[in-house]
Amino acid sequence: MMCVAFGCKKPEHFITDRTYREQVSNDFDAKVELFADSSLFAVFDTEMTVPEREAMQFLYAYMPVGDIADYDGEFYLQNVRSSFAVRKEMPWGKNIPEMIFRHFVLPVRVNNENLDESRMVFYEELKERVKGLSLRDAVLEVNHWCHEKVVYTPSDARTSSPLASVRTAYGRCGEESTFTVAALRSVGIPARQVYTPRWAHTDDNHAWVEAWVDGKWYFLGACEPEPVLNLGWFNAPAYRGMLMHTKAFGAYNGPEEVMEQTACYTEINVIDHYAPTGKTVVTVTDSEGKPVEDALVEFKLYNYAEFYSVARKKTDGKGRCSLSAGKGDMLVWATKDGHFGFRKVSFGKDDEVTVALDKTPGDTASIELDIVPPVEGTIAAEKEVTDRQKEENARRMHEEDEIRNRYVATFFTDEQAEALSKELSAASADEVKKIMRKSRGNHAEIEKFMRASGKVDEALRLLNEVSDKDVRDTPSDVLLDHLNHTPSIPENLYESEEKPTKSPSAGLRLYSSYVLNPRVANEFLTPYKQFFAKQLEASLVKAAQANPQALVEWVKEHITVRNDLNPQRIPMMPMGVWKARVADMHSRNIFFVAVARSLGIPARIEPVTGKVQYYDCAWFDVDFEAAMGQANAPQGDLSAAYRPIKALDNPKYYSHFTIARLKDDARLQTLNFETEADMGAGDTWKDLLQSPRSLRLDEGNYLLVSGTRMASGKVLARLSFFPVEADKKTTVDLVMRHDDADIQVIGNINAEAKYRTEKGEETTILNTTGRGYFVIGILGARQEPTNHAMRDIAKLKADFEQWNRSMILLFKNEQNFKLFDRNEFGELPSTVTFGTDESGEISRMITDAMKLSNSDSLPIFIIADTFGRVVFVSQGYTIGLGEQMMKVIHQL
């Protein structure tokens, strides 16, 4: 009666669906019970409104375990309050459906980046810029702002935070899209990162953004503004895609096909937005033909010379699962209880297939497969773009480049680095210059670290151990922690089983790389060494330093592994693992290495196999499952015989072949030799496998995959299963299949390489050519081979213009260019752009990629595409060059 009299209202809910609200509440309670340290949830003692509390429970119920342990609760509450305030302030806020807001505006995390305060920072900069716009125009405007801040540049696999990308002023596509999603969400626009885990027609992947506008999802290239939505350079490649994924935070019940439902996110398949699709139902049976329930089915795309899992499904009670994908080929790999089976599936043709688990690791065989990607096509833009819109967009992008370049001009100069080197008495001014160039927008923190270190050469040694990205986004206090709180070099680093005499240089290398170095795997760097020095009991420290196996046993006893609580394997910070005492396996491994290094014990995650190891006069494998005292796995040797084919005398790892181990559960783990190549060991057949050279591998069963990528995107693949036995040498055949009737990819270049235009302006190949195939020529003025080639090209002017793709013709320097008279050869195609390769970057790149013996033998011509795939090369005097190129072009 009193409520009626005084107008009492029911509390407003953030989650209005009672059933879903109860589900979130139950999942939140279950999450709290997992943690022994209740202080990780102290923020819930803060006074909050009902909607704020429900939003916080939603975030905590589904965030990965590391996000609870690594970040303070007040950080999440600040984000919740900001998102609620923006929802009220932005004109479109009231029109965003509750479910869309909950999953695609509220969440802080986009993918696997470290989290920051970007939501609040970006909102302050963007709010006035978008407030008077429609939702559609606001999306386009935010992307223009993003282009002001960040431009594409390749980098390593660790994803920088949005604010770190702004500070650096560049990022790879995964970072650009993470940044752009964060910017859109900061002003209340629903957004999600979409990615193809691997392209089907070429070796690479890509990520971009989808934004929700008036009831529909549209795509855009992150930091690549266009006048309309559903338009980007990847319209054509995406049409050939086979899977497009996105992760919706929490338990999401949208209309899209669910790829995987985890404790943290719902992975959904959005391929229907981009390409024609087909659905295939897979039935898994045992060797007797009976359906197998709960078998793991992995759908694998050929990419980077491996079969990479782009989707994983579990079979139902009838042994069935299904997937919708672009109309091309995949390999289906099914496993259960150590048995496996596989077969090629053509989506759009194979509606139903059966895979029998009739194989076990140890079976030997060689199988040839032709893998065909989806056909070419393109996605229609939201609406046609007028010439005026294109001109205005180009004008704005030029202005945005200038804004970003003015910021980049504030970075540390070589002159400033020289002065800093002298002031700090560094042994090498060049080392200081190199580090300060790498630091980009983080230069103040790196300078602060070097000044505060008091020992600049030791500071430089640490900076040379971490990645370039670490130099760009690590605060000075983190670096100082590792410089000042790393134990001194242990005596046993001067000894080894192979070399019992003391070797200070070898010991110093071990110390620098595996004790001083804060970088373990792909985690964000944190100041953990002083923390562990204070937290670890003296008895454990003493025991572990005497025998590192004591630390292994402590980790086994005190750290609970729960992979399901971090399905993305986002690396937890070592201090977060200590507090939570719960981690996924990868974070547990990082934690072990971090603690070992904090005690002065060299430790690492071995880069080829991913094994955890510590050093005690020799490297010892860590097995957290085995009994104490487990010995290293026995090993054997592997070499490969190869008969060269035309245009490929030395196959390259991750380009032409890979080796994968069949684990005990019959799943595949590709070995990683990239680090070996980075260290100068090489990553080709001759470097790794040409007899008498051999690889030292753990005893077990392996798969050699090789493939020849044709210009059409088709792959001629071969799979060879073989064992490696302890203390024995195994020799396998490395076979590169070929088809002389088809065009083959014969090398790779960087399509972002730079040159100077006729006007002296620096630009990139892709800025000139746009997307698709193009020609690059390196010319020599007043040289007969070049003159002959130019006449050949002029003769086929109409053909090249009909093809309508760019032809960039470069001279090695401006002086050489001035000697060239283009009027001597008749009329050249209008698609020709002249320039100079003053730095020699493009000339060296082509020479190295195509293994040309003499870069001075000119002219050199190649035909390549957006992804840098080279399908034609010619050097020196060539009869009928123009006709040869057109013959290839007609087959593309």
XYZ file of C-alpha atoms in Angstrom, residues 225-889:
665
model
C 38.587 4.957 -44.091
C 36.301 4.745 -47.108
C 33.345 6.965 -48.083
C 30.841 4.126 -47.468
C 30.554 0.945 -45.431
C 31.141 -2.598 -46.703
C 34.142 -1.382 -48.665
C 37.813 -2.211 -48.191
C 40.798 -3.459 -50.111
C 39.841 -6.981 -48.964
C 36.432 -7.099 -50.694
C 37.788 -9.471 -53.338
C 39.989 -11.668 -51.065
C 37.142 -11.979 -48.536
C 34.885 -13.306 -51.288
C 37.406 -16.163 -51.597
C 37.508 -16.664 -47.830
C 36.336 -19.904 -46.256
C 35.748 -18.827 -42.662
C 35.245 -15.470 -40.941
C 35.120 -15.535 -37.147
C 34.278 -13.132 -34.372
C 34.117 -13.599 -30.628
C 31.093 -12.315 -28.718
C 31.895 -11.776 -25.051
C 29.946 -14.087 -22.730
C 27.051 -16.406 -23.498
C 25.665 -14.897 -26.706
C 22.403 -16.001 -28.309
C 22.487 -14.159 -31.636
C 21.378 -15.362 -35.067
C 24.827 -16.391 -36.351
C 26.167 -19.954 -36.503
C 27.962 -20.814 -33.259
C 31.446 -22.185 -33.845
C 32.290 -22.736 -30.196
C 30.716 -21.890 -26.835
C 33.306 -21.438 -24.092
C 33.264 -20.245 -20.492
C 34.350 -16.796 -21.691
C 33.019 -16.142 -25.184
C 30.857 -17.400 -28.002
C 32.746 -17.756 -31.259
C 30.448 -17.197 -34.215
C 30.826 -17.732 -37.941
C 29.981 -14.709 -40.122
C 31.192 -16.096 -43.456
C 27.699 -15.590 -44.938
C 28.341 -11.815 -44.862
C 31.216 -12.211 -47.282
C 31.080 -15.222 -49.575
C 28.883 -17.941 -51.091
C 28.878 -20.877 -48.687
C 28.162 -24.566 -48.456
C 27.375 -26.695 -45.425
C 29.031 -30.058 -44.808
C 27.917 -32.604 -42.220
C 30.745 -34.795 -40.926
C 30.046 -38.199 -39.388
C 32.854 -39.770 -37.387
C 32.940 -43.533 -37.023
C 35.264 -46.054 -35.418
C 37.156 -48.611 -37.479
C 34.041 -50.812 -37.511
C 31.764 -48.075 -38.856
C 29.991 -47.247 -35.575
C 29.312 -43.540 -34.831
C 31.694 -41.957 -32.317
C 30.315 -39.424 -29.858
C 32.403 -36.534 -28.508
C 35.145 -36.908 -31.139
C 37.112 -33.747 -31.882
C 36.759 -32.634 -35.499
C 39.232 -30.019 -36.733
C 38.665 -28.220 -40.025
C 42.065 -27.322 -41.465
C 43.054 -24.863 -44.194
C 46.318 -25.180 -46.092
C 48.319 -22.033 -45.309
C 52.019 -21.345 -44.686
C 52.700 -24.945 -45.772
C 50.741 -26.434 -42.884
C 47.181 -27.574 -42.392
C 45.993 -24.993 -39.852
C 42.889 -25.581 -37.728
C 40.379 -22.802 -38.392
C 37.434 -24.464 -36.633
C 36.930 -27.175 -34.031
C 33.698 -29.059 -33.378
C 32.660 -31.994 -31.166
C 30.427 -34.768 -32.523
C 26.995 -35.385 -31.041
C 25.413 -38.660 -29.978
C 25.109 -39.691 -33.620
C 28.782 -38.947 -34.287
C 27.872 -35.867 -36.339
C 28.879 -32.219 -36.526
C 28.631 -29.608 -39.268
C 30.217 -26.441 -40.579
C 29.276 -23.754 -43.096
C 32.227 -22.419 -45.071
C 33.203 -20.808 -48.351
C 33.065 -23.097 -51.371
C 36.588 -24.452 -51.345
C 38.611 -27.354 -49.939
C 39.655 -28.131 -46.378
C 41.195 -31.082 -44.605
C 38.966 -32.605 -41.919
C 40.983 -34.187 -39.097
C 39.075 -36.216 -36.474
C 40.529 -37.638 -33.246
C 39.512 -39.525 -30.129
C 41.343 -41.730 -27.635
C 44.581 -41.679 -29.641
C 42.947 -42.714 -32.927
C 42.535 -40.407 -35.913
C 41.217 -40.158 -39.431
C 41.201 -37.471 -42.098
C 39.921 -36.601 -45.546
C 39.585 -33.672 -47.929
C 36.186 -31.943 -47.954
C 34.926 -29.652 -50.727
C 32.322 -27.275 -49.308
C 29.468 -26.680 -51.686
C 30.015 -30.147 -53.201
C 30.319 -32.555 -50.262
C 27.101 -32.183 -48.294
C 27.855 -35.204 -46.111
C 31.107 -37.059 -45.476
C 32.271 -39.826 -43.171
C 35.650 -39.946 -41.441
C 36.737 -43.228 -39.866
C 39.088 -43.238 -36.869
C 41.118 -46.013 -38.455
C 44.627 -44.649 -37.950
C 46.995 -44.341 -34.995
C 50.271 -42.416 -34.561
C 52.952 -44.674 -35.979
C 51.179 -45.500 -39.215
C 53.290 -44.541 -42.230
C 51.956 -43.352 -45.565
C 52.284 -40.636 -48.218
C 49.175 -38.941 -49.619
C 48.812 -36.336 -52.370
C 45.955 -33.819 -52.254
C 44.937 -30.991 -54.594
C 43.513 -28.185 -52.427
C 41.312 -25.763 -54.380
C 40.202 -22.418 -52.879
C 36.900 -20.644 -53.628
C 36.573 -18.900 -56.984
C 37.272 -15.209 -57.493
C 34.576 -12.607 -57.004
C 33.920 -9.474 -54.986
C 31.539 -8.199 -52.335
C 29.311 -5.273 -53.256
C 29.865 -2.105 -51.235
C 26.995 -0.596 -49.248
C 26.430 1.791 -52.149
C 28.324 3.052 -55.172
C 31.031 5.602 -54.487
C 31.055 8.727 -56.647
C 34.220 10.315 -58.006
C 33.589 13.312 -55.774
C 33.411 11.081 -52.712
C 36.659 9.388 -53.720
C 38.409 12.725 -54.130
C 37.142 14.012 -50.792
C 38.150 10.793 -49.041
C 41.628 10.966 -50.582
C 41.956 14.606 -49.496
C 40.996 13.754 -45.930
C 43.351 10.797 -45.800
C 46.217 13.012 -46.961
C 45.419 15.477 -44.158
C 45.280 12.626 -41.688
C 48.667 11.369 -42.868
C 50.081 14.829 -42.230
C 48.577 14.942 -38.728
C 50.088 11.552 -37.895
C 53.421 12.482 -39.478
C 53.609 15.651 -37.368
C 53.270 13.466 -34.302
C 55.877 10.992 -35.574
C 58.233 13.933 -36.124
C 58.319 14.379 -32.330
C 60.042 11.016 -31.874
C 63.680 10.825 -30.800
C 66.124 11.839 -33.534
C 69.561 10.372 -34.203
C 71.062 13.702 -33.103
C 69.280 13.487 -29.760
C 70.382 9.856 -29.389
C 73.994 10.844 -30.114
C 73.836 13.507 -27.410
C 72.243 11.072 -24.949
C 74.935 8.513 -25.675
C 77.696 11.013 -24.902
C 75.961 12.251 -21.758
C 75.553 8.717 -20.398
C 78.989 7.553 -21.629
C 77.543 4.636 -23.569
C 80.080 2.328 -25.184
C 78.246 2.500 -28.527
C 76.373 5.517 -29.839
C 74.994 3.330 -32.629
C 73.347 1.053 -30.066
C 71.640 4.019 -28.435
C 70.462 5.286 -31.830
C 69.089 1.868 -32.743
C 67.127 1.543 -29.496
C 65.773 5.093 -29.577
C 64.571 4.626 -33.167
C 62.726 1.500 -32.060
C 61.122 3.268 -29.098
C 58.968 5.576 -31.259
C 56.313 7.174 -29.018
C 57.704 5.398 -25.963
C 60.988 7.292 -26.202
C 60.468 9.209 -22.952
C 60.135 5.950 -20.995
C 63.197 4.396 -22.640
C 65.268 7.520 -22.039
C 64.057 7.564 -18.423
C 65.080 3.916 -18.024
C 68.569 4.472 -19.410
C 69.104 7.533 -17.223
C 67.773 5.854 -14.082
C 69.744 2.656 -14.670
C 73.058 4.224 -13.733
C 74.657 1.598 -16.008
C 73.672 2.402 -19.555
C 75.511 -0.481 -21.228
C 73.741 -3.026 -19.030
C 70.464 -1.245 -19.786
C 71.192 -1.554 -23.506
C 71.947 -5.251 -23.052
C 68.505 -5.771 -21.524
C 66.810 -3.711 -24.250
C 68.484 -5.838 -26.910
C 67.005 -8.985 -25.363
C 63.362 -7.897 -25.538
C 61.331 -7.485 -28.723
C 61.060 -4.303 -30.767
C 57.435 -4.033 -29.638
C 58.544 -4.237 -25.993
C 60.767 -1.220 -26.583
C 57.721 0.601 -27.995
C 55.295 -0.059 -25.150
C 57.079 -1.036 -21.915
C 57.186 1.508 -19.052
C 60.538 2.357 -17.498
C 59.625 0.941 -14.077
C 59.160 -2.536 -15.595
C 62.584 -2.442 -17.230
C 64.212 -1.102 -14.059
C 62.723 -3.950 -12.054
C 64.455 -6.506 -14.239
C 67.716 -4.591 -14.417
C 67.961 -4.008 -10.670
C 66.380 -7.148 -9.217
C 67.788 -9.926 -11.389
C 70.230 -12.117 -9.432
C 73.847 -12.106 -10.573
C 75.234 -14.705 -12.977
C 75.126 -18.191 -11.400
C 78.411 -20.122 -11.346
C 76.932 -23.059 -13.256
C 76.391 -20.891 -16.342
C 80.130 -21.154 -16.963
C 79.879 -24.928 -17.202
C 78.191 -27.407 -19.498
C 78.312 -31.104 -20.222
C 79.728 -30.439 -23.669
C 82.265 -27.813 -22.589
C 83.440 -28.275 -19.002
C 85.876 -25.360 -19.201
C 84.590 -21.961 -18.169
C 83.343 -19.793 -20.998
C 82.337 -16.318 -19.762
C 80.915 -15.244 -23.128
C 78.677 -18.315 -23.370
C 77.622 -17.879 -19.750
C 76.827 -14.220 -20.357
C 74.668 -15.103 -23.367
C 72.717 -17.632 -21.297
C 72.353 -15.121 -18.470
C 71.199 -12.292 -20.725
C 68.707 -14.369 -22.702
C 67.307 -16.634 -20.011
C 67.741 -14.837 -16.651
C 67.938 -11.082 -17.187
C 65.478 -11.127 -20.077
C 61.893 -10.411 -18.882
C 60.359 -11.733 -22.123
C 59.240 -15.378 -21.839
C 56.627 -15.923 -24.585
C 53.911 -13.581 -25.872
C 52.904 -11.999 -22.556
C 52.833 -8.270 -21.705
C 55.981 -7.399 -19.754
C 55.490 -6.773 -16.027
C 57.821 -6.003 -13.066
C 57.731 -9.426 -11.431
C 61.296 -9.992 -10.190
C 61.198 -7.829 -7.055
C 57.685 -9.128 -6.365
C 58.807 -12.767 -6.338
C 61.944 -11.929 -4.347
C 59.628 -10.708 -1.580
C 56.887 -13.330 -1.909
C 58.821 -16.594 -2.215
C 59.657 -18.426 1.007
C 63.361 -18.657 1.754
C 63.196 -22.441 1.973
C 61.757 -22.708 -1.540
C 64.357 -20.284 -2.900
C 67.205 -22.283 -1.385
C 65.828 -25.629 -2.565
C 65.120 -24.427 -6.117
C 68.527 -22.833 -6.536
C 70.136 -26.101 -5.410
C 67.848 -28.179 -7.653
C 65.353 -26.445 -10.003
C 63.167 -29.551 -9.908
C 62.025 -28.315 -6.477
C 60.371 -25.353 -8.193
C 58.725 -27.724 -10.683
C 57.228 -29.679 -7.782
C 56.023 -26.497 -6.061
C 54.245 -25.343 -9.223
C 52.653 -28.768 -9.679
C 51.302 -28.625 -6.137
C 50.165 -24.995 -5.903
C 49.027 -23.899 -9.388
C 45.774 -25.392 -10.648
C 45.535 -25.693 -14.442
C 42.139 -24.747 -15.863
C 42.364 -24.217 -19.610
C 38.603 -23.761 -19.786
C 38.846 -20.517 -17.803
C 41.108 -18.955 -20.435
C 40.109 -20.555 -23.753
C 41.860 -17.847 -25.801
C 45.114 -18.590 -23.969
C 45.600 -14.887 -23.264
C 48.866 -14.882 -21.295
C 48.306 -14.114 -17.621
C 50.843 -11.917 -15.904
C 53.135 -14.009 -13.656
C 52.077 -12.005 -10.596
C 48.440 -12.688 -11.495
C 49.081 -16.440 -11.544
C 50.651 -16.144 -8.093
C 47.589 -14.344 -6.734
C 44.976 -16.507 -8.440
C 46.779 -19.861 -8.090
C 44.707 -20.796 -11.157
C 45.943 -20.537 -14.754
C 45.743 -22.082 -18.188
C 48.681 -24.294 -19.169
C 50.430 -21.636 -21.261
C 50.261 -19.054 -18.452
C 51.442 -21.673 -15.940
C 54.471 -22.291 -18.149
C 55.238 -18.566 -18.424
C 54.860 -18.301 -14.640
C 57.362 -21.092 -14.028
C 59.965 -19.500 -16.306
C 59.403 -16.066 -14.741
C 59.848 -17.394 -11.195
C 62.923 -19.419 -12.192
C 64.571 -16.363 -13.740
C 63.687 -14.362 -10.614
C 65.761 -16.903 -8.670
C 68.668 -16.698 -11.107
C 67.814 -20.026 -12.740
C 68.035 -19.893 -16.561
C 64.711 -21.058 -17.996
C 62.794 -20.819 -21.246
C 59.927 -22.055 -23.361
C 61.899 -23.762 -26.123
C 60.723 -22.065 -29.344
C 60.667 -25.023 -31.765
C 58.659 -27.520 -29.711
C 57.186 -25.291 -26.994
C 58.727 -27.406 -24.206
C 59.438 -25.756 -20.837
C 63.094 -26.103 -19.858
C 65.508 -25.012 -17.138
C 69.296 -24.935 -17.318
C 71.513 -26.712 -14.794
C 74.807 -27.320 -16.626
C 72.562 -28.502 -19.500
C 68.980 -27.917 -20.611
C 66.401 -30.127 -18.875
C 62.820 -30.619 -20.003
C 60.090 -29.831 -17.483
C 57.182 -32.252 -17.337
C 54.507 -31.068 -14.941
C 52.635 -34.344 -15.325
C 55.509 -36.744 -14.704
C 56.893 -38.040 -11.453
C 59.882 -36.249 -9.942
C 63.157 -36.913 -11.693
C 61.704 -37.474 -15.170
C 64.551 -37.631 -17.742
C 64.617 -35.729 -21.031
C 62.835 -37.428 -23.913
C 65.090 -39.682 -26.022
C 65.916 -38.177 -29.414
C 66.765 -39.192 -32.942
C 67.897 -37.443 -36.124
C 65.939 -36.452 -39.214
C 67.181 -35.478 -42.664
C 65.379 -35.164 -45.997
C 66.310 -35.925 -49.589
C 65.080 -33.382 -52.138
C 65.190 -33.414 -55.934
C 64.989 -29.751 -57.083
C 62.214 -28.705 -59.423
C 62.233 -25.784 -61.836
C 62.468 -22.422 -60.023
C 62.824 -24.036 -56.578
C 66.205 -25.406 -55.626
C 65.907 -24.888 -51.867
C 62.404 -25.100 -50.302
C 61.730 -22.855 -47.324
C 60.057 -23.710 -44.041
C 56.599 -22.126 -43.648
C 56.613 -21.389 -47.380
C 57.033 -24.800 -48.980
C 57.104 -27.347 -46.152
C 56.519 -27.887 -42.436
C 56.963 -30.703 -39.923
C 54.306 -31.489 -37.334
C 54.416 -33.883 -34.422
C 51.518 -36.285 -33.879
C 50.932 -36.035 -30.150
C 49.693 -38.961 -28.082
C 46.088 -37.812 -28.598
C 46.741 -37.857 -32.398
C 46.436 -34.086 -32.743
C 49.048 -32.174 -34.749
C 51.586 -29.684 -33.396
C 53.607 -27.889 -36.077
C 57.234 -27.319 -35.103
C 58.335 -23.680 -35.234
C 61.693 -22.896 -36.837
C 61.119 -19.143 -37.248
C 63.227 -18.378 -34.191
C 66.072 -20.477 -35.550
C 65.984 -18.405 -38.736
C 65.877 -15.163 -36.753
C 69.040 -16.271 -34.951
C 70.824 -16.866 -38.248
C 70.547 -20.656 -38.296
C 68.406 -20.596 -41.429
C 65.016 -22.073 -42.227
C 65.430 -23.795 -45.584
C 65.805 -27.427 -46.566
C 69.556 -26.936 -46.930
C 69.772 -25.265 -43.505
C 67.684 -27.837 -41.669
C 67.514 -31.167 -43.455
C 70.018 -31.600 -46.289
C 72.244 -34.557 -45.437
C 74.660 -34.776 -43.677
C 72.887 -32.019 -41.737
C 69.941 -33.263 -39.659
C 67.362 -32.142 -37.123
C 67.520 -33.482 -33.593
C 63.930 -34.371 -32.652
C 62.221 -36.122 -29.767
C 61.379 -39.741 -30.409
C 57.854 -39.934 -31.796
C 55.658 -39.767 -34.879
C 55.672 -36.887 -37.340
C 54.011 -35.509 -40.449
C 55.882 -33.748 -43.261
C 53.620 -31.417 -45.246
C 54.777 -29.869 -48.520
C 52.854 -27.797 -50.998
C 53.251 -25.870 -54.224
C 50.978 -22.839 -54.423
C 49.821 -22.056 -57.947
C 48.908 -18.556 -59.120
C 45.212 -19.499 -59.034
C 45.526 -20.185 -55.313
C 45.329 -23.954 -55.810
C 47.852 -26.030 -53.830
C 49.516 -29.266 -54.868
C 50.002 -30.756 -51.407
C 51.695 -33.889 -50.108
C 51.496 -35.459 -46.629
C 54.121 -37.962 -45.445
C 53.834 -39.749 -42.083
C 57.033 -41.111 -40.527
C 58.549 -42.050 -37.140
C 61.700 -40.755 -35.452
C 63.404 -43.406 -33.328
C 65.801 -42.814 -30.445
C 69.486 -42.698 -31.416
C 68.687 -43.471 -35.052
C 68.699 -41.360 -38.202
C 65.545 -41.175 -40.305
C 65.662 -39.956 -43.899
C 62.457 -38.923 -45.669
C 61.733 -37.609 -49.152
C 60.796 -33.942 -49.448
C 58.715 -33.797 -52.618
C 57.505 -30.559 -54.156
C 54.760 -31.426 -56.614
C 54.557 -29.264 -59.734
C 52.415 -28.728 -62.811
C 54.158 -27.146 -65.783
C 50.770 -26.336 -67.335
C 49.776 -24.063 -64.440
C 51.289 -20.856 -63.103
C 53.202 -21.328 -59.887
C 54.020 -18.923 -57.055
C 57.811 -18.789 -57.258
C 58.667 -16.327 -54.480
C 57.442 -13.637 -52.113
C 58.180 -9.942 -51.725
C 56.955 -7.235 -49.339
C 54.307 -5.278 -51.207
C 54.677 -2.461 -48.647
C 58.282 -1.769 -49.697
C 59.048 1.908 -50.362
C 60.411 3.832 -53.364
C 60.505 7.458 -54.531
C 58.204 8.826 -57.203
C 59.313 11.074 -60.055
C 58.502 14.024 -57.765
C 60.801 12.657 -55.065
C 57.988 11.688 -52.712
C 58.328 8.478 -50.725
C 55.519 5.971 -51.191
C 54.935 2.222 -51.177
C 54.286 -0.280 -53.932
C 50.713 -0.879 -52.753
C 49.961 2.827 -52.461
C 50.658 3.014 -56.175
C 49.241 -0.258 -57.443
C 46.194 -0.781 -55.265
C 45.123 -4.358 -54.755
C 45.588 -7.156 -57.256
C 48.451 -8.133 -59.571
C 51.094 -5.644 -60.756
C 54.444 -5.444 -62.554
C 57.684 -4.116 -61.126
C 60.734 -3.479 -63.288
C 64.258 -2.464 -62.253
C 65.794 -0.693 -65.258
C 69.195 0.417 -66.424
C 69.206 3.594 -68.515
C 71.021 3.550 -71.838
C 71.445 -0.230 -71.632
C 70.420 -2.406 -74.546
C 68.627 -5.099 -72.516
C 66.499 -2.381 -70.922
C 65.874 -0.646 -74.241
C 64.824 -3.943 -75.787
C 62.436 -4.646 -72.905
C 60.874 -1.180 -73.128
C 60.193 -1.612 -76.843
C 58.571 -4.984 -76.136
C 56.297 -3.363 -73.574
C 55.435 -0.399 -75.831
C 54.523 -2.856 -78.593
C 51.846 -4.352 -76.320
C 50.580 -1.031 -74.943
C 46.936 -1.829 -75.698
C 47.149 -5.250 -74.019
C 48.694 -3.851 -70.838
C 46.125 -1.048 -70.712
C 43.299 -3.514 -71.182
C 44.703 -5.501 -68.230
C 44.617 -2.153 -66.376
C 47.047 -3.034 -63.601
C 49.966 -0.884 -62.456
C 53.479 -1.214 -63.791
C 56.141 0.412 -61.593
C 59.431 0.967 -63.416
C 62.324 1.943 -61.150
C 65.872 3.147 -61.606
C 68.564 2.637 -58.993
C 69.085 6.370 -58.491
C 67.990 9.760 -59.764
C 71.119 10.221 -61.862
C 70.343 7.023 -63.755
C 66.738 8.113 -64.174
C 67.789 11.413 -65.766
C 69.680 9.504 -68.469
C 66.488 7.718 -69.484
C 64.359 9.149 -72.315
C 60.929 7.519 -72.349
C 60.186 9.034 -75.761
C 62.760 6.780 -77.449
C 60.466 3.739 -77.300
C 57.191 4.970 -78.679
C 54.119 5.222 -76.555
C 54.297 3.284 -73.278
C 51.190 1.999 -71.437
C 49.379 4.691 -69.447
C 49.537 2.352 -66.433
C 53.315 2.905 -66.065
C 54.663 4.776 -63.028
C 58.346 5.769 -62.953
C 60.440 6.186 -59.835
C 63.745 5.491 -58.140
C 64.896 2.853 -55.692
C 67.430 5.102 -53.972
C 67.716 2.927 -50.863
C 68.033 -0.248 -52.926
C 65.278 -1.807 -50.784
C 63.166 -3.108 -53.664
C 66.110 -4.247 -55.772
C 67.596 -6.212 -52.858
C 64.216 -7.615 -51.932
C 63.563 -8.950 -55.439
C 67.117 -10.258 -55.793
C 66.893 -12.121 -52.481
C 63.345 -13.401 -53.016
C 64.073 -14.729 -56.505
C 67.627 -15.848 -55.620
C 69.129 -13.834 -58.487
C 72.885 -14.150 -58.606
C 73.649 -10.598 -59.722
C 71.374 -7.635 -58.973
C 73.326 -5.507 -61.492
C 72.183 -7.628 -64.422
C 69.320 -5.446 -65.668
C 66.493 -5.200 -66.405
C 64.662 -7.284 -63.810
C 60.903 -7.713 -64.158
C 58.473 -9.484 -61.859
C 54.712 -9.947 -61.736
C 53.380 -10.092 -58.173
C 50.179 -9.449 -56.259
C 48.781 -7.740 -53.174
C 50.153 -10.453 -50.923
C 53.623 -10.251 -52.444
C 53.328 -13.556 -54.295
C 55.632 -13.536 -57.333
C 54.415 -15.526 -60.351
C 56.882 -14.345 -63.004
C 60.489 -13.184 -63.084
C 62.797 -12.168 -65.923
C 66.357 -10.870 -65.730
C 68.648 -9.490 -68.380
C 68.073 -9.932 -72.086
C 64.797 -11.739 -72.782
C 63.292 -12.294 -76.219
C 59.607 -11.384 -76.358
C 59.413 -10.127 -72.764
C 56.083 -8.370 -73.294
C 54.511 -11.462 -74.846
C 55.855 -13.648 -72.034
C 54.319 -11.384 -69.417
C 50.993 -11.235 -71.238
C 50.912 -15.023 -71.478
C 51.177 -15.216 -67.683
C 48.703 -12.359 -67.210
